[in-house]
PDB file of C-alpha atoms in Angstrom:
ATOM      1  CA  MET J   1      -5.759 -13.738 -21.379  1.00  0.00           C
ATOM      2  CA  ASP J   2      -5.917 -10.880 -23.764  1.00  0.00           C
ATOM      3  CA  LYS J   3      -5.057  -8.201 -21.164  1.00  0.00           C
ATOM      4  CA  LYS J   4      -2.036  -6.053 -21.044  1.00  0.00           C
ATOM      5  CA  ILE J   5      -0.086  -6.390 -17.704  1.00  0.00           C
ATOM      6  CA  GLY J   6       2.116  -4.024 -16.083  1.00  0.00           C
ATOM      7  CA  PHE J   7       4.531  -4.112 -13.072  1.00  0.00           C
ATOM      8  CA  ILE J   8       5.651  -1.060 -11.174  1.00  0.00           C
ATOM      9  CA  GLY J   9       8.527  -2.384  -9.179  1.00  0.00           C
ATOM     10  CA  CYS J  10       9.914  -5.867  -9.848  1.00  0.00           C
ATOM     11  CA  GLY J  11      11.857  -7.222  -6.787  1.00  0.00           C
ATOM     12  CA  ASN J  12      11.783 -10.857  -5.659  1.00  0.00           C
ATOM     13  CA  MET J  13       8.166 -11.051  -5.336  1.00  0.00           C
ATOM     14  CA  GLY J  14       7.311  -9.183  -8.503  1.00  0.00           C
ATOM     15  CA  LYS J  15       9.752 -11.354 -10.479  1.00  0.00           C
ATOM     16  CA  ALA J  16       8.167 -14.440  -9.137  1.00  0.00           C
ATOM     17  CA  ILE J  17       4.712 -13.174 -10.417  1.00  0.00           C
ATOM     18  CA  LEU J  18       6.204 -12.166 -13.829  1.00  0.00           C
ATOM     19  CA  GLY J  19       7.981 -15.473 -14.136  1.00  0.00           C
ATOM     20  CA  GLY J  20       5.068 -17.478 -13.111  1.00  0.00           C
ATOM     21  CA  LEU J  21       2.727 -15.528 -15.519  1.00  0.00           C
ATOM     22  CA  LEU J  22       5.078 -16.216 -18.463  1.00  0.00           C
ATOM     23  CA  ALA J  23       5.748 -19.797 -17.739  1.00  0.00           C
ATOM     24  CA  SER J  24       1.930 -20.418 -17.628  1.00  0.00           C
ATOM     25  CA  GLY J  25       1.624 -19.172 -21.209  1.00  0.00           C
ATOM     26  CA  ARG J  26      -1.481 -16.957 -20.068  1.00  0.00           C
ATOM     27  CA  VAL J  27       0.037 -13.707 -21.308  1.00  0.00           C
ATOM     28  CA  PRO J  28       2.787 -13.209 -24.046  1.00  0.00           C
ATOM     29  CA  ALA J  29       5.889 -11.223 -23.004  1.00  0.00           C
ATOM     30  CA  SER J  30       4.781  -8.561 -25.712  1.00  0.00           C
ATOM     31  CA  ASN J  31       1.888  -7.695 -23.553  1.00  0.00           C
ATOM     32  CA  ILE J  32       3.807  -7.054 -20.375  1.00  0.00           C
ATOM     33  CA  TRP J  33       5.460  -3.569 -19.292  1.00  0.00           C
ATOM     34  CA  VAL J  34       7.861  -3.257 -16.428  1.00  0.00           C
ATOM     35  CA  TYR J  35       9.165  -0.242 -14.671  1.00  0.00           C
ATOM     36  CA  THR J  36      11.509   0.036 -11.821  1.00  0.00           C
ATOM     37  CA  PRO J  37      13.743   3.041 -10.867  1.00  0.00           C
ATOM     38  CA  THR J  38      16.862   1.300 -11.887  1.00  0.00           C
ATOM     39  CA  ALA J  39      17.325   1.248 -15.743  1.00  0.00           C
ATOM     40  CA  ASP J  40      19.780  -1.534 -15.514  1.00  0.00           C
ATOM     41  CA  HIS J  41      17.309  -3.680 -13.848  1.00  0.00           C
ATOM     42  CA  VAL J  42      14.709  -2.952 -16.489  1.00  0.00           C
ATOM     43  CA  ALA J  43      17.236  -3.793 -19.202  1.00  0.00           C
ATOM     44  CA  ALA J  44      18.079  -7.190 -17.486  1.00  0.00           C
ATOM     45  CA  LEU J  45      14.413  -8.047 -17.272  1.00  0.00           C
ATOM     46  CA  GLN J  46      13.950  -7.287 -20.911  1.00  0.00           C
ATOM     47  CA  ALA J  47      16.878  -9.483 -21.831  1.00  0.00           C
ATOM     48  CA  GLU J  48      15.816 -12.279 -19.566  1.00  0.00           C
ATOM     49  CA  TYR J  49      11.973 -12.358 -20.386  1.00  0.00           C
ATOM     50  CA  GLY J  50      11.596 -10.337 -23.676  1.00  0.00           C
ATOM     51  CA  ILE J  51       8.945  -7.934 -21.940  1.00  0.00           C
ATOM     52  CA  ASN J  52       8.655  -4.230 -22.606  1.00  0.00           C
ATOM     53  CA  GLY J  53      10.604  -1.945 -20.530  1.00  0.00           C
ATOM     54  CA  ALA J  54       8.895   1.253 -19.345  1.00  0.00           C
ATOM     55  CA  GLN J  55      10.532   4.652 -18.633  1.00  0.00           C
ATOM     56  CA  SER J  56       8.126   5.581 -15.803  1.00  0.00           C
ATOM     57  CA  ALA J  57       5.391   4.338 -13.564  1.00  0.00           C
ATOM     58  CA  GLN J  58       2.942   6.541 -15.502  1.00  0.00           C
ATOM     59  CA  GLU J  59       3.906   4.860 -18.702  1.00  0.00           C
ATOM     60  CA  VAL J  60       3.048   1.414 -17.301  1.00  0.00           C
ATOM     61  CA  ALA J  61      -0.283   2.830 -16.117  1.00  0.00           C
ATOM     62  CA  GLN J  62      -1.142   4.161 -19.512  1.00  0.00           C
ATOM     63  CA  ALA J  63      -0.145   0.987 -21.516  1.00  0.00           C
ATOM     64  CA  THR J  64      -1.764  -1.643 -19.393  1.00  0.00           C
ATOM     65  CA  ASP J  65      -5.101  -3.114 -18.207  1.00  0.00           C
ATOM     66  CA  ILE J  66      -3.937  -4.803 -14.939  1.00  0.00           C
ATOM     67  CA  VAL J  67      -1.335  -2.913 -12.950  1.00  0.00           C
ATOM     68  CA  PHE J  68       0.616  -4.724 -10.204  1.00  0.00           C
ATOM     69  CA  GLY J  69       2.098  -2.544  -7.541  1.00  0.00           C
ATOM     70  CA  ALA J  70       5.089  -4.469  -6.419  1.00  0.00           C
ATOM     71  CA  VAL J  71       7.105  -1.744  -4.595  1.00  0.00           C
ATOM     72  CA  LYS J  72       7.884  -1.646  -0.849  1.00  0.00           C
ATOM     73  CA  PRO J  73       4.927  -0.816   1.529  1.00  0.00           C
ATOM     74  CA  ASN J  74       6.596   2.306   2.732  1.00  0.00           C
ATOM     75  CA  VAL J  75       6.358   3.897  -0.778  1.00  0.00           C
ATOM     76  CA  MET J  76       3.262   2.092  -2.186  1.00  0.00           C
ATOM     77  CA  LEU J  77       0.727   4.824  -1.499  1.00  0.00           C
ATOM     78  CA  LYS J  78       2.909   7.581  -2.936  1.00  0.00           C
ATOM     79  CA  VAL J  79       3.515   5.538  -6.063  1.00  0.00           C
ATOM     80  CA  MET J  80      -0.238   4.832  -6.382  1.00  0.00           C
ATOM     81  CA  GLY J  81      -1.088   8.609  -6.088  1.00  0.00           C
ATOM     82  CA  ASP J  82       1.565   9.348  -8.661  1.00  0.00           C
ATOM     83  CA  ILE J  83      -0.053   7.067 -11.346  1.00  0.00           C
ATOM     84  CA  ALA J  84      -3.666   7.712 -10.352  1.00  0.00           C
ATOM     85  CA  SER J  85      -4.297  10.234 -13.251  1.00  0.00           C
ATOM     86  CA  SER J  86      -2.528   8.128 -15.728  1.00  0.00           C
ATOM     87  CA  LEU J  87      -4.588   4.794 -15.249  1.00  0.00           C
ATOM     88  CA  ASN J  88      -7.133   3.863 -17.991  1.00  0.00           C
ATOM     89  CA  LYS J  89     -10.811   4.093 -17.114  1.00  0.00           C
ATOM     90  CA  ASP J  90     -11.255   0.428 -16.378  1.00  0.00           C
ATOM     91  CA  SER J  91      -7.824  -0.400 -15.155  1.00  0.00           C
ATOM     92  CA  LEU J  92      -7.514  -2.935 -12.374  1.00  0.00           C
ATOM     93  CA  VAL J  93      -4.637  -2.217  -9.717  1.00  0.00           C
ATOM     94  CA  VAL J  94      -3.242  -5.061  -7.723  1.00  0.00           C
ATOM     95  CA  SER J  95      -1.098  -4.267  -4.602  1.00  0.00           C
ATOM     96  CA  ILE J  96       1.145  -6.857  -3.086  1.00  0.00           C
ATOM     97  CA  ALA J  97       2.332  -4.497  -0.349  1.00  0.00           C
ATOM     98  CA  ALA J  98       1.784  -5.937   3.025  1.00  0.00           C
ATOM     99  CA  GLY J  99      -0.089  -3.824   5.458  1.00  0.00           C
ATOM    100  CA  ILE J 100      -1.787  -1.548   3.061  1.00  0.00           C
ATOM    101  CA  THR J 101      -5.550  -1.740   3.190  1.00  0.00           C
ATOM    102  CA  LEU J 102      -8.030  -1.294   0.423  1.00  0.00           C
ATOM    103  CA  ASP J 103      -9.313   2.011   1.866  1.00  0.00           C
ATOM    104  CA  GLN J 104      -5.659   3.356   1.855  1.00  0.00           C
ATOM    105  CA  LEU J 105      -5.289   2.413  -1.664  1.00  0.00           C
ATOM    106  CA  ALA J 106      -8.687   3.772  -2.684  1.00  0.00           C
ATOM    107  CA  ILE J 107      -7.657   7.240  -1.130  1.00  0.00           C
ATOM    108  CA  ALA J 108      -4.426   7.160  -3.188  1.00  0.00           C
ATOM    109  CA  LEU J 109      -5.975   6.096  -6.359  1.00  0.00           C
ATOM    110  CA  GLY J 110      -9.555   7.233  -6.178  1.00  0.00           C
ATOM    111  CA  HIS J 111     -12.704   5.571  -4.864  1.00  0.00           C
ATOM    112  CA  ASP J 112     -13.949   4.749  -8.345  1.00  0.00           C
ATOM    113  CA  ARG J 113     -10.999   2.478  -8.987  1.00  0.00           C
ATOM    114  CA  LYS J 114     -11.009  -1.279  -9.276  1.00  0.00           C
ATOM    115  CA  ILE J 115      -8.482  -2.461  -6.663  1.00  0.00           C
ATOM    116  CA  ILE J 116      -7.271  -5.863  -5.382  1.00  0.00           C
ATOM    117  CA  ARG J 117      -5.188  -6.318  -2.232  1.00  0.00           C
ATOM    118  CA  ALA J 118      -3.030  -9.536  -2.587  1.00  0.00           C
ATOM    119  CA  MET J 119      -0.595 -11.262  -0.120  1.00  0.00           C
ATOM    120  CA  PRO J 120       1.698 -13.827  -1.632  1.00  0.00           C
ATOM    121  CA  ASN J 121       4.376 -15.612   0.616  1.00  0.00           C
ATOM    122  CA  THR J 122       8.033 -16.187  -0.083  1.00  0.00           C
ATOM    123  CA  PRO J 123       7.655 -19.808  -1.459  1.00  0.00           C
ATOM    124  CA  SER J 124       6.115 -18.072  -4.461  1.00  0.00           C
ATOM    125  CA  LEU J 125       9.832 -17.668  -5.385  1.00  0.00           C
ATOM    126  CA  VAL J 126      10.084 -21.554  -5.965  1.00  0.00           C
ATOM    127  CA  ASN J 127       6.439 -21.816  -7.638  1.00  0.00           C
ATOM    128  CA  ALA J 128       5.006 -23.067  -4.386  1.00  0.00           C
ATOM    129  CA  GLY J 129       3.368 -19.814  -3.219  1.00  0.00           C
ATOM    130  CA  MET J 130       0.151 -19.297  -1.304  1.00  0.00           C
ATOM    131  CA  THR J 131      -1.595 -16.067  -1.905  1.00  0.00           C
ATOM    132  CA  SER J 132      -4.714 -14.353  -0.582  1.00  0.00           C
ATOM    133  CA  VAL J 133      -6.626 -12.115  -2.985  1.00  0.00           C
ATOM    134  CA  THR J 134      -9.118  -9.548  -1.648  1.00  0.00           C
ATOM    135  CA  ALA J 135     -11.025  -7.335  -4.151  1.00  0.00           C
ATOM    136  CA  ASN J 136     -13.064  -4.072  -3.756  1.00  0.00           C
ATOM    137  CA  ALA J 137     -16.677  -3.892  -4.586  1.00  0.00           C
ATOM    138  CA  LEU J 138     -15.890  -2.472  -8.141  1.00  0.00           C
ATOM    139  CA  VAL J 139     -13.991  -5.515  -9.129  1.00  0.00           C
ATOM    140  CA  SER J 140     -16.095  -8.011 -11.263  1.00  0.00           C
ATOM    141  CA  PRO J 141     -16.073 -11.891 -10.524  1.00  0.00           C
ATOM    142  CA  GLU J 142     -14.425 -12.427 -13.807  1.00  0.00           C
ATOM    143  CA  GLU J 143     -11.662 -10.048 -12.999  1.00  0.00           C
ATOM    144  CA  THR J 144     -10.997 -11.540  -9.608  1.00  0.00           C
ATOM    145  CA  ASP J 145     -10.886 -14.953 -11.341  1.00  0.00           C
ATOM    146  CA  ALA J 146      -8.186 -13.660 -13.837  1.00  0.00           C
ATOM    147  CA  VAL J 147      -6.009 -12.433 -10.939  1.00  0.00           C
ATOM    148  CA  LEU J 148      -6.387 -15.658  -8.982  1.00  0.00           C
ATOM    149  CA  GLY J 149      -5.311 -17.436 -12.221  1.00  0.00           C
ATOM    150  CA  ILE J 150      -2.168 -15.329 -12.294  1.00  0.00           C
ATOM    151  CA  PHE J 151      -1.256 -16.234  -8.750  1.00  0.00           C
ATOM    152  CA  ARG J 152      -2.055 -19.783  -9.227  1.00  0.00           C
ATOM    153  CA  SER J 153       0.505 -19.935 -12.044  1.00  0.00           C
ATOM    154  CA  PHE J 154       3.195 -20.062  -9.256  1.00  0.00           C
ATOM    155  CA  GLY J 155       1.244 -21.845  -6.466  1.00  0.00           C
ATOM    156  CA  GLN J 156      -2.220 -21.653  -4.805  1.00  0.00           C
ATOM    157  CA  ALA J 157      -4.424 -18.633  -4.308  1.00  0.00           C
ATOM    158  CA  GLU J 158      -7.765 -18.024  -2.552  1.00  0.00           C
ATOM    159  CA  ASN J 159     -10.375 -15.234  -2.158  1.00  0.00           C
ATOM    160  CA  VAL J 160     -10.243 -13.914   1.416  1.00  0.00           C
ATOM    161  CA  PRO J 161     -12.243 -11.012   2.994  1.00  0.00           C
ATOM    162  CA  GLU J 162     -10.124  -8.340   4.297  1.00  0.00           C
ATOM    163  CA  TYR J 163     -11.192  -8.702   7.980  1.00  0.00           C
ATOM    164  CA  MET J 164      -9.293 -12.087   7.801  1.00  0.00           C
ATOM    165  CA  ILE J 165      -6.041 -10.557   6.399  1.00  0.00           C
ATOM    166  CA  HIS J 166      -4.389 -10.877   9.799  1.00  0.00           C
ATOM    167  CA  SER J 167      -5.018 -14.494   9.811  1.00  0.00           C
ATOM    168  CA  VAL J 168      -3.415 -14.779   6.457  1.00  0.00           C
ATOM    169  CA  VAL J 169      -0.383 -13.114   7.865  1.00  0.00           C
ATOM    170  CA  GLY J 170      -0.105 -15.686  10.737  1.00  0.00           C
ATOM    171  CA  VAL J 171      -0.904 -18.713   8.734  1.00  0.00           C
ATOM    172  CA  SER J 172       0.743 -18.085   5.333  1.00  0.00           C
ATOM    173  CA  GLY J 173       2.792 -14.675   5.086  1.00  0.00           C
ATOM    174  CA  SER J 174       4.833 -15.208   8.240  1.00  0.00           C
ATOM    175  CA  ALA J 175       4.557 -19.011   8.455  1.00  0.00           C
ATOM    176  CA  PRO J 176       7.500 -20.033   6.293  1.00  0.00           C
ATOM    177  CA  ALA J 177       9.665 -18.633   9.058  1.00  0.00           C
ATOM    178  CA  TYR J 178       8.280 -21.050  11.607  1.00  0.00           C
ATOM    179  CA  VAL J 179       8.500 -23.955   9.194  1.00  0.00           C
ATOM    180  CA  PHE J 180      12.261 -23.187   8.494  1.00  0.00           C
ATOM    181  CA  MET J 181      12.849 -23.254  12.275  1.00  0.00           C
ATOM    182  CA  PHE J 182      11.229 -26.666  12.524  1.00  0.00           C
ATOM    183  CA  ILE J 183      13.398 -27.864   9.662  1.00  0.00           C
ATOM    184  CA  GLU J 184      16.491 -26.525  11.281  1.00  0.00           C
ATOM    185  CA  ALA J 185      15.547 -28.064  14.536  1.00  0.00           C
ATOM    186  CA  MET J 186      15.012 -31.456  13.029  1.00  0.00           C
ATOM    187  CA  ALA J 187      18.150 -31.274  11.162  1.00  0.00           C
ATOM    188  CA  ASP J 188      19.986 -30.324  14.425  1.00  0.00           C
ATOM    189  CA  ALA J 189      18.778 -33.453  16.116  1.00  0.00           C
ATOM    190  CA  ALA J 190      19.737 -35.608  13.110  1.00  0.00           C
ATOM    191  CA  VAL J 191      23.231 -34.059  13.235  1.00  0.00           C
ATOM    192  CA  LEU J 192      23.300 -35.004  16.983  1.00  0.00           C
ATOM    193  CA  GLY J 193      22.507 -38.446  15.934  1.00  0.00           C
ATOM    194  CA  GLY J 194      25.607 -38.551  13.499  1.00  0.00           C
ATOM    195  CA  MET J 195      24.092 -37.446  10.179  1.00  0.00           C
ATOM    196  CA  PRO J 196      26.161 -34.865   7.969  1.00  0.00           C
ATOM    197  CA  ARG J 197      24.452 -31.548   8.142  1.00  0.00           C
ATOM    198  CA  ALA J 198      23.716 -31.080   4.448  1.00  0.00           C
ATOM    199  CA  GLN J 199      22.104 -34.469   4.291  1.00  0.00           C
ATOM    200  CA  ALA J 200      20.074 -33.712   7.503  1.00  0.00           C
ATOM    201  CA  TYR J 201      18.594 -30.601   5.962  1.00  0.00           C
ATOM    202  CA  LYS J 202      17.687 -32.624   2.836  1.00  0.00           C
ATOM    203  CA  PHE J 203      15.828 -35.301   4.853  1.00  0.00           C
ATOM    204  CA  ALA J 204      14.085 -32.787   7.084  1.00  0.00           C
ATOM    205  CA  ALA J 205      12.984 -30.615   4.345  1.00  0.00           C
ATOM    206  CA  GLN J 206      11.880 -33.368   2.138  1.00  0.00           C
ATOM    207  CA  ALA J 207       9.827 -34.824   5.185  1.00  0.00           C
ATOM    208  CA  VAL J 208       8.021 -31.421   5.580  1.00  0.00           C
ATOM    209  CA  MET J 209       7.464 -31.051   1.885  1.00  0.00           C
ATOM    210  CA  GLY J 210       6.036 -34.600   1.465  1.00  0.00           C
ATOM    211  CA  SER J 211       3.894 -34.352   4.609  1.00  0.00           C
ATOM    212  CA  ALA J 212       2.307 -31.029   3.498  1.00  0.00           C
ATOM    213  CA  LYS J 213       1.603 -32.695   0.019  1.00  0.00           C
ATOM    214  CA  MET J 214      -0.251 -35.511   1.836  1.00  0.00           C
ATOM    215  CA  VAL J 215      -2.424 -32.999   3.584  1.00  0.00           C
ATOM    216  CA  LEU J 216      -3.239 -31.265   0.322  1.00  0.00           C
ATOM    217  CA  GLU J 217      -3.742 -34.456  -1.908  1.00  0.00           C
ATOM    218  CA  THR J 218      -5.361 -37.052   0.308  1.00  0.00           C
ATOM    219  CA  GLY J 219      -7.955 -34.659   1.904  1.00  0.00           C
ATOM    220  CA  LYS J 220      -7.391 -36.541   5.249  1.00  0.00           C
ATOM    221  CA  HIS J 221      -7.366 -34.597   8.503  1.00  0.00           C
ATOM    222  CA  PRO J 222      -3.846 -33.801   9.721  1.00  0.00           C
ATOM    223  CA  GLY J 223      -4.589 -35.846  12.877  1.00  0.00           C
ATOM    224  CA  GLU J 224      -5.529 -38.873  10.977  1.00  0.00           C
ATOM    225  CA  LEU J 225      -2.281 -38.755   8.955  1.00  0.00           C
ATOM    226  CA  LYS J 226      -0.398 -38.494  12.133  1.00  0.00           C
ATOM    227  CA  ASP J 227      -2.221 -41.437  13.539  1.00  0.00           C
ATOM    228  CA  MET J 228      -0.995 -43.391  10.367  1.00  0.00           C
ATOM    229  CA  VAL J 229       2.639 -42.925  11.262  1.00  0.00           C
ATOM    230  CA  CYS J 230       2.192 -43.702  14.974  1.00  0.00           C
ATOM    231  CA  SER J 231       2.646 -47.462  15.578  1.00  0.00           C
ATOM    232  CA  PRO J 232       1.594 -48.929  18.968  1.00  0.00           C
ATOM    233  CA  GLY J 233       4.503 -48.696  21.321  1.00  0.00           C
ATOM    234  CA  GLY J 234       6.801 -47.315  18.613  1.00  0.00           C
ATOM    235  CA  THR J 235       9.353 -44.773  17.882  1.00  0.00           C
ATOM    236  CA  THR J 236       6.910 -42.020  16.488  1.00  0.00           C
ATOM    237  CA  ILE J 237       4.473 -42.022  19.501  1.00  0.00           C
ATOM    238  CA  GLU J 238       7.577 -41.581  21.750  1.00  0.00           C
ATOM    239  CA  ALA J 239       8.321 -38.422  19.910  1.00  0.00           C
ATOM    240  CA  VAL J 240       4.782 -37.270  19.810  1.00  0.00           C
ATOM    241  CA  LYS J 241       4.525 -37.627  23.600  1.00  0.00           C
ATOM    242  CA  ILE J 242       7.445 -35.311  24.026  1.00  0.00           C
ATOM    243  CA  LEU J 243       6.231 -32.727  21.722  1.00  0.00           C
ATOM    244  CA  GLU J 244       2.867 -32.891  23.526  1.00  0.00           C
ATOM    245  CA  GLU J 245       4.617 -32.450  26.933  1.00  0.00           C
ATOM    246  CA  LYS J 246       6.603 -29.496  25.727  1.00  0.00           C
ATOM    247  CA  GLY J 247       3.554 -27.684  24.459  1.00  0.00           C
ATOM    248  CA  MET J 248       4.240 -27.671  20.742  1.00  0.00           C
ATOM    249  CA  ARG J 249       0.504 -26.956  19.659  1.00  0.00           C
ATOM    250  CA  ALA J 250       0.178 -24.406  22.325  1.00  0.00           C
ATOM    251  CA  ALA J 251       3.448 -22.631  21.448  1.00  0.00           C
ATOM    252  CA  VAL J 252       2.593 -22.453  17.827  1.00  0.00           C
ATOM    253  CA  MET J 253      -0.890 -21.054  18.530  1.00  0.00           C
ATOM    254  CA  GLU J 254       0.403 -18.451  20.841  1.00  0.00           C
ATOM    255  CA  ALA J 255       3.163 -17.410  18.549  1.00  0.00           C
ATOM    256  CA  MET J 256       0.647 -17.086  15.677  1.00  0.00           C
ATOM    257  CA  ALA J 257      -1.748 -15.020  17.973  1.00  0.00           C
ATOM    258  CA  LYS J 258       1.104 -12.581  18.627  1.00  0.00           C
ATOM    259  CA  CYS J 259       1.932 -12.481  14.942  1.00  0.00           C
ATOM    260  CA  MET J 260      -1.675 -11.669  14.033  1.00  0.00           C
ATOM    261  CA  ALA J 261      -2.064  -9.031  16.935  1.00  0.00           C
ATOM    262  CA  LYS J 262       1.109  -7.447  15.522  1.00  0.00           C
ATOM    263  CA  SER J 263      -0.287  -7.412  12.010  1.00  0.00           C
ATOM    264  CA  GLU J 264      -3.440  -5.683  13.229  1.00  0.00           C
ATOM    265  CA  ALA J 265      -1.494  -3.063  15.145  1.00  0.00           C
ATOM    266  CA  LEU J 266       0.848  -2.260  12.270  1.00  0.00           C
ATOM    267  CA  SER J 267      -2.349  -1.818   9.887  1.00  0.00           C
ATOM    268  CA  LYS J 268      -3.635   0.752  12.267  1.00  0.00           C
ATOM    269  CA  GLY J 269      -0.446   2.820  12.104  1.00  0.00           C
TER     270      GLY J 269
END
């Protein structure tokens, strides 16, 4: 990619994008500019990655073709308004701020701007992210593909229409929390059975990671994969019976429905 990339803000998620982008070899460090309000943070990123440090958000906007807005949601619209007049004519702005809509971004940046709304999740920090990408009508398919490629450098990414964004929150953005709870519960049970806690976390986490990999790589339905583990009259079907009796599926679905409803309520202010 011969584009120049800018980052305004570079916290955990911004750094995950930056690191993935550089590790993929898609863009040389010399084509990347970063600005954060903390000069020491910029200097540290320069030292670690060899990127260009900027003195202001406006400098990033002027110097680059694709600008990642990676600041907190509560300041995103103000920052976008501050850089609007500094952007180049064909600049593409990518916001990773949760809850900020394309319409809100367009009001801050101008309705003639190319804008993408992206939602990565925290496993992006370990190169296993899942990101939704939602472009406005001015973004070309080629530009969307370029941004998808950036997010795929540290995980998976898919095009998602904006009306589905609350489902993305439920099934991806917030979902690591549910999975962490499941891992913790399984580890607690293993500890109850006599296993040391550190070892229990390792066994539980690896089982979850391996199971997810089977879903992604075999193409088999999760129910079919579950059936493969459940021997007649065996230990696994005994555990599955209890999970069904306790309403595991219904609890997960209800929790996610509440999560999606909260996301929709927050987006309406």
